[in-house]
mmCIF file of C-alpha atoms in Angstrom:
data_model
loop_
_atom_site.group_PDB
_atom_site.id
_atom_site.type_symbol
_atom_site.label_atom_id
_atom_site.label_comp_id
_atom_site.label_asym_id
_atom_site.label_seq_id
_atom_site.Cartn_x
_atom_site.Cartn_y
_atom_site.Cartn_z
ATOM 1 C CA UNK M 1 48.198 -5.156 78.057
ATOM 2 C CA UNK M 2 45.055 -3.168 77.346
ATOM 3 C CA UNK M 3 45.199 -3.751 73.580
ATOM 4 C CA UNK M 4 45.496 -7.535 73.930
ATOM 5 C CA UNK M 5 42.652 -7.597 76.445
ATOM 6 C CA UNK M 6 40.420 -5.599 74.110
ATOM 7 C CA UNK M 7 41.174 -7.960 71.231
ATOM 8 C CA UNK M 8 40.303 -10.957 73.373
ATOM 9 C CA UNK M 9 36.994 -9.403 74.353
ATOM 10 C CA UNK M 10 36.212 -8.555 70.725
ATOM 11 C CA UNK M 11 36.674 -12.211 69.786
ATOM 12 C CA UNK M 12 34.325 -13.199 72.613
ATOM 13 C CA UNK M 13 31.815 -10.614 71.409
ATOM 14 C CA UNK M 14 31.657 -12.241 67.960
ATOM 15 C CA UNK M 15 31.393 -15.651 69.607
ATOM 16 C CA UNK M 16 28.582 -14.480 71.878
ATOM 17 C CA UNK M 17 26.552 -13.113 68.968
ATOM 18 C CA UNK M 18 26.851 -16.398 67.096
ATOM 19 C CA UNK M 19 26.282 -18.382 70.276
ATOM 20 C CA UNK M 20 23.163 -16.388 71.081
ATOM 21 C CA UNK M 21 21.632 -17.291 67.712
ATOM 22 C CA UNK M 22 22.697 -20.935 67.746
ATOM 23 C CA UNK M 23 24.162 -22.497 70.894
ATOM 24 C CA UNK M 24 21.709 -20.799 73.259
ATOM 25 C CA UNK M 25 18.869 -21.919 71.019
ATOM 26 C CA UNK M 26 15.939 -22.462 73.352
ATOM 27 C CA UNK M 27 17.692 -20.956 76.367
ATOM 28 C CA UNK M 28 16.909 -17.946 78.544
ATOM 29 C CA UNK M 29 15.313 -14.652 77.527
ATOM 30 C CA UNK M 30 12.824 -12.242 79.087
ATOM 31 C CA UNK M 31 9.426 -10.963 77.935
ATOM 32 C CA UNK M 32 8.861 -7.699 76.122
ATOM 33 C CA UNK M 33 5.807 -5.622 75.193
ATOM 34 C CA UNK M 34 3.596 -7.843 77.311
ATOM 35 C CA UNK M 35 4.373 -10.941 75.226
ATOM 36 C CA UNK M 36 6.000 -13.949 76.885
ATOM 37 C CA UNK M 37 9.524 -14.108 75.453
ATOM 38 C CA UNK M 38 11.696 -15.556 78.135
ATOM 39 C CA UNK M 39 12.545 -17.614 81.164
ATOM 40 C CA UNK M 40 13.111 -15.269 84.065
ATOM 41 C CA UNK M 41 11.609 -12.064 85.399
ATOM 42 C CA UNK M 42 10.604 -9.193 83.158
ATOM 43 C CA UNK M 43 11.805 -5.722 83.994
ATOM 44 C CA UNK M 44 9.927 -2.641 82.871
ATOM 45 C CA UNK M 45 11.425 0.793 82.427
ATOM 46 C CA UNK M 46 11.205 1.258 86.195
ATOM 47 C CA UNK M 47 12.551 -2.205 86.962
ATOM 48 C CA UNK M 48 9.177 -3.687 87.892
ATOM 49 C CA UNK M 49 8.935 -7.477 87.979
ATOM 50 C CA UNK M 50 5.998 -8.515 85.812
ATOM 51 C CA UNK M 51 5.860 -12.168 84.705
ATOM 52 C CA UNK M 52 7.733 -15.313 83.695
ATOM 53 C CA UNK M 53 7.894 -17.211 80.402
ATOM 54 C CA UNK M 54 9.993 -19.236 77.954
ATOM 55 C CA UNK M 55 11.273 -18.676 74.403
ATOM 56 C CA UNK M 56 14.330 -19.057 72.163
ATOM 57 C CA UNK M 57 16.861 -16.313 72.771
ATOM 58 C CA UNK M 58 17.036 -15.731 69.009
ATOM 59 C CA UNK M 59 13.605 -14.121 69.362
ATOM 60 C CA UNK M 60 15.140 -11.670 71.811
ATOM 61 C CA UNK M 61 17.777 -10.750 69.217
ATOM 62 C CA UNK M 62 15.140 -10.494 66.508
ATOM 63 C CA UNK M 63 13.290 -8.031 68.749
ATOM 64 C CA UNK M 64 16.505 -6.032 69.038
ATOM 65 C CA UNK M 65 16.997 -6.044 65.262
ATOM 66 C CA UNK M 66 13.449 -4.819 64.676
ATOM 67 C CA UNK M 67 13.898 -2.137 67.312
ATOM 68 C CA UNK M 68 17.084 -0.856 65.653
ATOM 69 C CA UNK M 69 15.408 -0.427 62.253
ATOM 70 C CA UNK M 70 12.217 1.074 63.683
ATOM 71 C CA UNK M 71 9.956 -1.913 63.066
ATOM 72 C CA UNK M 72 9.227 -2.801 66.667
ATOM 73 C CA UNK M 73 5.797 -1.485 67.742
ATOM 74 C CA UNK M 74 5.493 0.771 70.750
ATOM 75 C CA UNK M 75 4.749 -1.200 73.904
ATOM 76 C CA UNK M 76 1.520 -0.408 75.700
ATOM 77 C CA UNK M 77 2.949 -1.557 79.028
ATOM 78 C CA UNK M 78 6.527 -0.303 78.647
ATOM 79 C CA UNK M 79 8.187 -3.708 78.964
ATOM 80 C CA UNK M 80 11.552 -4.494 77.399
ATOM 81 C CA UNK M 81 13.364 -7.826 77.287
ATOM 82 C CA UNK M 82 16.186 -8.663 79.673
ATOM 83 C CA UNK M 83 17.857 -12.076 80.020
ATOM 84 C CA UNK M 84 19.823 -11.635 83.214
ATOM 85 C CA UNK M 85 21.975 -13.635 85.577
ATOM 86 C CA UNK M 86 22.203 -16.753 83.398
ATOM 87 C CA UNK M 87 25.017 -19.317 83.673
ATOM 88 C CA UNK M 88 27.363 -18.147 80.925
ATOM 89 C CA UNK M 89 30.203 -20.335 82.251
ATOM 90 C CA UNK M 90 28.211 -23.476 81.487
ATOM 91 C CA UNK M 91 27.456 -22.332 77.930
ATOM 92 C CA UNK M 92 30.855 -21.143 76.637
ATOM 93 C CA UNK M 93 33.427 -22.159 79.279
ATOM 94 C CA UNK M 94 36.549 -22.056 77.063
ATOM 95 C CA UNK M 95 35.714 -18.734 75.395
ATOM 96 C CA UNK M 96 34.937 -17.286 78.817
ATOM 97 C CA UNK M 97 38.304 -18.314 80.293
ATOM 98 C CA UNK M 98 40.294 -16.796 77.410
ATOM 99 C CA UNK M 99 38.053 -13.816 76.626
ATOM 100 C CA UNK M 100 37.076 -12.614 80.091
ATOM 101 C CA UNK M 101 39.880 -13.607 82.490
ATOM 102 C CA UNK M 102 38.345 -11.656 85.384
ATOM 103 C CA UNK M 103 39.184 -14.391 87.883
ATOM 104 C CA UNK M 104 42.902 -13.716 87.342
ATOM 105 C CA UNK M 105 42.421 -10.129 88.532
ATOM 106 C CA UNK M 106 41.309 -11.305 91.979
ATOM 107 C CA UNK M 107 43.776 -12.410 94.616
ATOM 108 C CA UNK M 108 44.676 -16.063 95.094
ATOM 109 C CA UNK M 109 42.678 -16.110 98.343
ATOM 110 C CA UNK M 110 39.389 -15.786 96.440
ATOM 111 C CA UNK M 111 38.218 -19.399 96.457
ATOM 112 C CA UNK M 112 34.750 -18.952 94.968
ATOM 113 C CA UNK M 113 34.472 -17.221 91.572
ATOM 114 C CA UNK M 114 31.092 -16.876 89.862
ATOM 115 C CA UNK M 115 30.494 -15.651 86.314
ATOM 116 C CA UNK M 116 27.082 -14.633 85.022
ATOM 117 C CA UNK M 117 25.590 -13.328 81.774
ATOM 118 C CA UNK M 118 23.355 -10.275 81.241
ATOM 119 C CA UNK M 119 21.804 -9.708 77.795
ATOM 120 C CA UNK M 120 19.286 -6.880 77.484
ATOM 121 C CA UNK M 121 17.586 -4.817 74.831
ATOM 122 C CA UNK M 122 17.983 -1.058 74.700
ATOM 123 C CA UNK M 123 15.950 0.585 77.499
ATOM 124 C CA UNK M 124 16.080 -2.480 79.762
ATOM 125 C CA UNK M 125 16.973 -1.623 83.351
ATOM 126 C CA UNK M 126 18.322 -3.292 86.480
ATOM 127 C CA UNK M 127 16.917 -1.624 89.602
ATOM 128 C CA UNK M 128 19.328 0.036 91.998
ATOM 129 C CA UNK M 129 20.804 -2.547 94.353
ATOM 130 C CA UNK M 130 23.972 -3.586 96.181
ATOM 131 C CA UNK M 131 26.140 -6.661 95.540
ATOM 132 C CA UNK M 132 27.376 -8.623 98.534
ATOM 133 C CA UNK M 133 30.815 -9.246 96.959
ATOM 134 C CA UNK M 134 33.371 -7.377 94.865
ATOM 135 C CA UNK M 135 32.367 -7.430 91.205
ATOM 136 C CA UNK M 136 34.264 -7.047 87.916
ATOM 137 C CA UNK M 137 31.790 -6.250 85.120
ATOM 138 C CA UNK M 138 33.087 -6.840 81.593
ATOM 139 C CA UNK M 139 31.078 -5.291 78.761
ATOM 140 C CA UNK M 140 31.216 -7.540 75.695
ATOM 141 C CA UNK M 141 29.173 -5.373 73.333
ATOM 142 C CA UNK M 142 26.689 -2.520 73.511
ATOM 143 C CA UNK M 143 26.619 0.508 75.803
ATOM 144 C CA UNK M 144 25.505 0.720 79.426
ATOM 145 C CA UNK M 145 24.919 3.717 81.665
ATOM 146 C CA UNK M 146 25.596 2.916 85.322
ATOM 147 C CA UNK M 147 24.603 5.170 88.228
ATOM 148 C CA UNK M 148 26.918 4.483 91.176
ATOM 149 C CA UNK M 149 26.942 5.507 94.845
ATOM 150 C CA UNK M 150 29.442 4.499 97.572
ATOM 151 C CA UNK M 151 28.392 2.512 100.661
ATOM 152 C CA UNK M 152 28.386 5.694 102.752
ATOM 153 C CA UNK M 153 25.422 7.009 100.732
ATOM 154 C CA UNK M 154 23.169 3.958 101.072
ATOM 155 C CA UNK M 155 21.432 5.116 104.247
ATOM 156 C CA UNK M 156 20.645 8.449 102.569
ATOM 157 C CA UNK M 157 18.839 6.987 99.549
ATOM 158 C CA UNK M 158 15.111 7.711 99.366
ATOM 159 C CA UNK M 159 13.789 4.302 98.348
ATOM 160 C CA UNK M 160 10.239 5.652 98.170
ATOM 161 C CA UNK M 161 11.407 7.277 94.915
ATOM 162 C CA UNK M 162 12.951 4.040 93.613
ATOM 163 C CA UNK M 163 10.252 3.561 90.989
ATOM 164 C CA UNK M 164 10.711 7.015 89.497
ATOM 165 C CA UNK M 165 12.522 6.403 86.190
ATOM 166 C CA UNK M 166 15.766 8.135 85.391
ATOM 167 C CA UNK M 167 15.056 11.277 83.391
ATOM 168 C CA UNK M 168 15.602 10.861 79.661
ATOM 169 C CA UNK M 169 17.967 13.844 79.639
ATOM 170 C CA UNK M 170 20.447 11.715 81.587
ATOM 171 C CA UNK M 171 20.369 9.003 78.919
ATOM 172 C CA UNK M 172 20.515 11.499 76.066
ATOM 173 C CA UNK M 173 23.618 13.097 77.581
ATOM 174 C CA UNK M 174 25.340 9.845 76.620
ATOM 175 C CA UNK M 175 23.431 8.518 73.603
ATOM 176 C CA UNK M 176 23.717 11.833 71.754
ATOM 177 C CA UNK M 177 27.352 12.395 72.686
ATOM 178 C CA UNK M 178 30.524 11.623 70.741
ATOM 179 C CA UNK M 179 32.209 8.822 72.730
ATOM 180 C CA UNK M 180 35.139 8.287 70.367
ATOM 181 C CA UNK M 181 37.823 9.525 72.780
ATOM 182 C CA UNK M 182 38.403 9.181 76.556
ATOM 183 C CA UNK M 183 38.093 12.929 77.186
ATOM 184 C CA UNK M 184 34.751 13.003 75.327
ATOM 185 C CA UNK M 185 33.480 10.092 77.403
ATOM 186 C CA UNK M 186 34.476 11.940 80.577
ATOM 187 C CA UNK M 187 32.577 15.037 79.406
ATOM 188 C CA UNK M 188 29.440 12.976 78.705
ATOM 189 C CA UNK M 189 29.733 11.226 82.074
ATOM 190 C CA UNK M 190 30.102 14.565 83.877
ATOM 191 C CA UNK M 191 26.988 15.956 82.181
ATOM 192 C CA UNK M 192 24.998 12.780 82.904
ATOM 193 C CA UNK M 193 26.174 12.823 86.526
ATOM 194 C CA UNK M 194 24.984 16.407 87.047
ATOM 195 C CA UNK M 195 21.573 15.507 85.621
ATOM 196 C CA UNK M 196 21.246 12.206 87.532
ATOM 197 C CA UNK M 197 21.864 13.999 90.843
ATOM 198 C CA UNK M 198 18.470 15.692 90.429
ATOM 199 C CA UNK M 199 16.643 12.356 90.819
ATOM 200 C CA UNK M 200 14.445 12.392 93.959
ATOM 201 C CA UNK M 201 16.028 9.195 95.235
ATOM 202 C CA UNK M 202 19.293 11.107 95.647
ATOM 203 C CA UNK M 203 17.928 14.301 97.210
ATOM 204 C CA UNK M 204 19.861 13.671 100.440
ATOM 205 C CA UNK M 205 23.125 12.584 98.807
ATOM 206 C CA UNK M 206 23.463 14.235 95.367
ATOM 207 C CA UNK M 207 27.224 14.737 95.598
ATOM 208 C CA UNK M 208 27.723 10.989 96.083
ATOM 209 C CA UNK M 209 26.210 10.136 92.685
ATOM 210 C CA UNK M 210 28.562 9.187 89.859
ATOM 211 C CA UNK M 211 27.553 8.099 86.335
ATOM 212 C CA UNK M 212 29.853 5.952 84.209
ATOM 213 C CA UNK M 213 29.445 4.747 80.628
ATOM 214 C CA UNK M 214 30.514 1.223 79.639
ATOM 215 C CA UNK M 215 31.212 0.198 76.053
ATOM 216 C CA UNK M 216 32.450 -3.032 74.482
ATOM 217 C CA UNK M 217 35.819 -3.947 76.003
ATOM 218 C CA UNK M 218 35.360 -1.918 79.207
ATOM 219 C CA UNK M 219 35.637 -3.408 82.693
ATOM 220 C CA UNK M 220 33.981 -1.759 85.680
ATOM 221 C CA UNK M 221 35.664 -2.519 89.002
ATOM 222 C CA UNK M 222 32.792 -2.355 91.466
ATOM 223 C CA UNK M 223 33.708 -2.865 95.127
ATOM 224 C CA UNK M 224 31.402 -4.590 97.573
ATOM 225 C CA UNK M 225 28.613 -2.394 98.918
ATOM 226 C CA UNK M 226 28.387 0.106 96.044
ATOM 227 C CA UNK M 227 24.822 0.845 94.943
ATOM 228 C CA UNK M 228 24.362 0.599 91.180
ATOM 229 C CA UNK M 229 21.497 1.281 88.763
ATOM 230 C CA UNK M 230 22.135 -0.081 85.256
ATOM 231 C CA UNK M 231 20.508 1.108 82.005
ATOM 232 C CA UNK M 232 21.184 -0.636 78.694
ATOM 233 C CA UNK M 233 21.471 2.015 75.990
ATOM 234 C CA UNK M 234 21.724 -0.561 73.163
ATOM 235 C CA UNK M 235 21.387 -4.302 72.860
ATOM 236 C CA UNK M 236 24.084 -4.979 75.448
ATOM 237 C CA UNK M 237 25.842 -8.061 76.746
ATOM 238 C CA UNK M 238 27.983 -8.052 79.878
ATOM 239 C CA UNK M 239 29.676 -10.649 82.067
ATOM 240 C CA UNK M 240 29.964 -9.825 85.781
ATOM 241 C CA UNK M 241 32.398 -11.827 87.885
ATOM 242 C CA UNK M 242 32.018 -12.067 91.665
ATOM 243 C CA UNK M 243 34.661 -13.582 93.929
ATOM 244 C CA UNK M 244 34.912 -14.250 97.639
ATOM 245 C CA UNK M 245 37.218 -15.948 100.104
ATOM 246 C CA UNK M 246 35.592 -19.012 101.632
ATOM 247 C CA UNK M 247 36.127 -19.822 105.333
ATOM 248 C CA UNK M 248 38.533 -22.683 106.165
ATOM 249 C CA UNK M 249 37.010 -26.194 106.242
ATOM 250 C CA UNK M 250 35.082 -26.814 109.434
ATOM 251 C CA UNK M 251 34.414 -23.113 110.078
#
């Protein structure tokens, strides 16, 4: 049931926090504020790829802790750290199987199942894009704002406006809202959706835009072909799971 699933994810959340400070050790993280803090690509507020680097992931969490208490200096170049698409299944395989059983939600015909890990500081962004397979995104901890559009809207997107950041009023519609009850979450999502539709990228398809808010324990069922633009509102950790049916041997 939903309660049991939430409890399982809460246990994984505690494990992931400990794991991030210990087991990950010298593993992946991304740069922030122009300093090299990670292995991977840095994303700025507009999702710009900037540079590569290497550092212990505990530094990423220390950055998050400083940011939460107001000690982190303002960044001159607007960069924020994002460790994305790392092999979470290789790091905590047993906890992943029991805490995020996404694979069991796919049909038996899905032969190839891939888990990944996304750990980002508040204000880190994944540019709008489309996944080639169905995706189940489990939020372990933190809050995410996701702008979604169906496949029918993709040809109407104005990609020349892709680098225009989402207006802060959209984010504040969620971060300043009371999200303690489902009806309050729906109200915040409706307000954020109305504001997000004003973005120039969506000028030809505003009615197709939908904003959803993910919190710890939530799963987003994202079908193949849906455009999505993800904003981390806090230090957030999520585990997407993609699955596909492989062709028969010899085909």
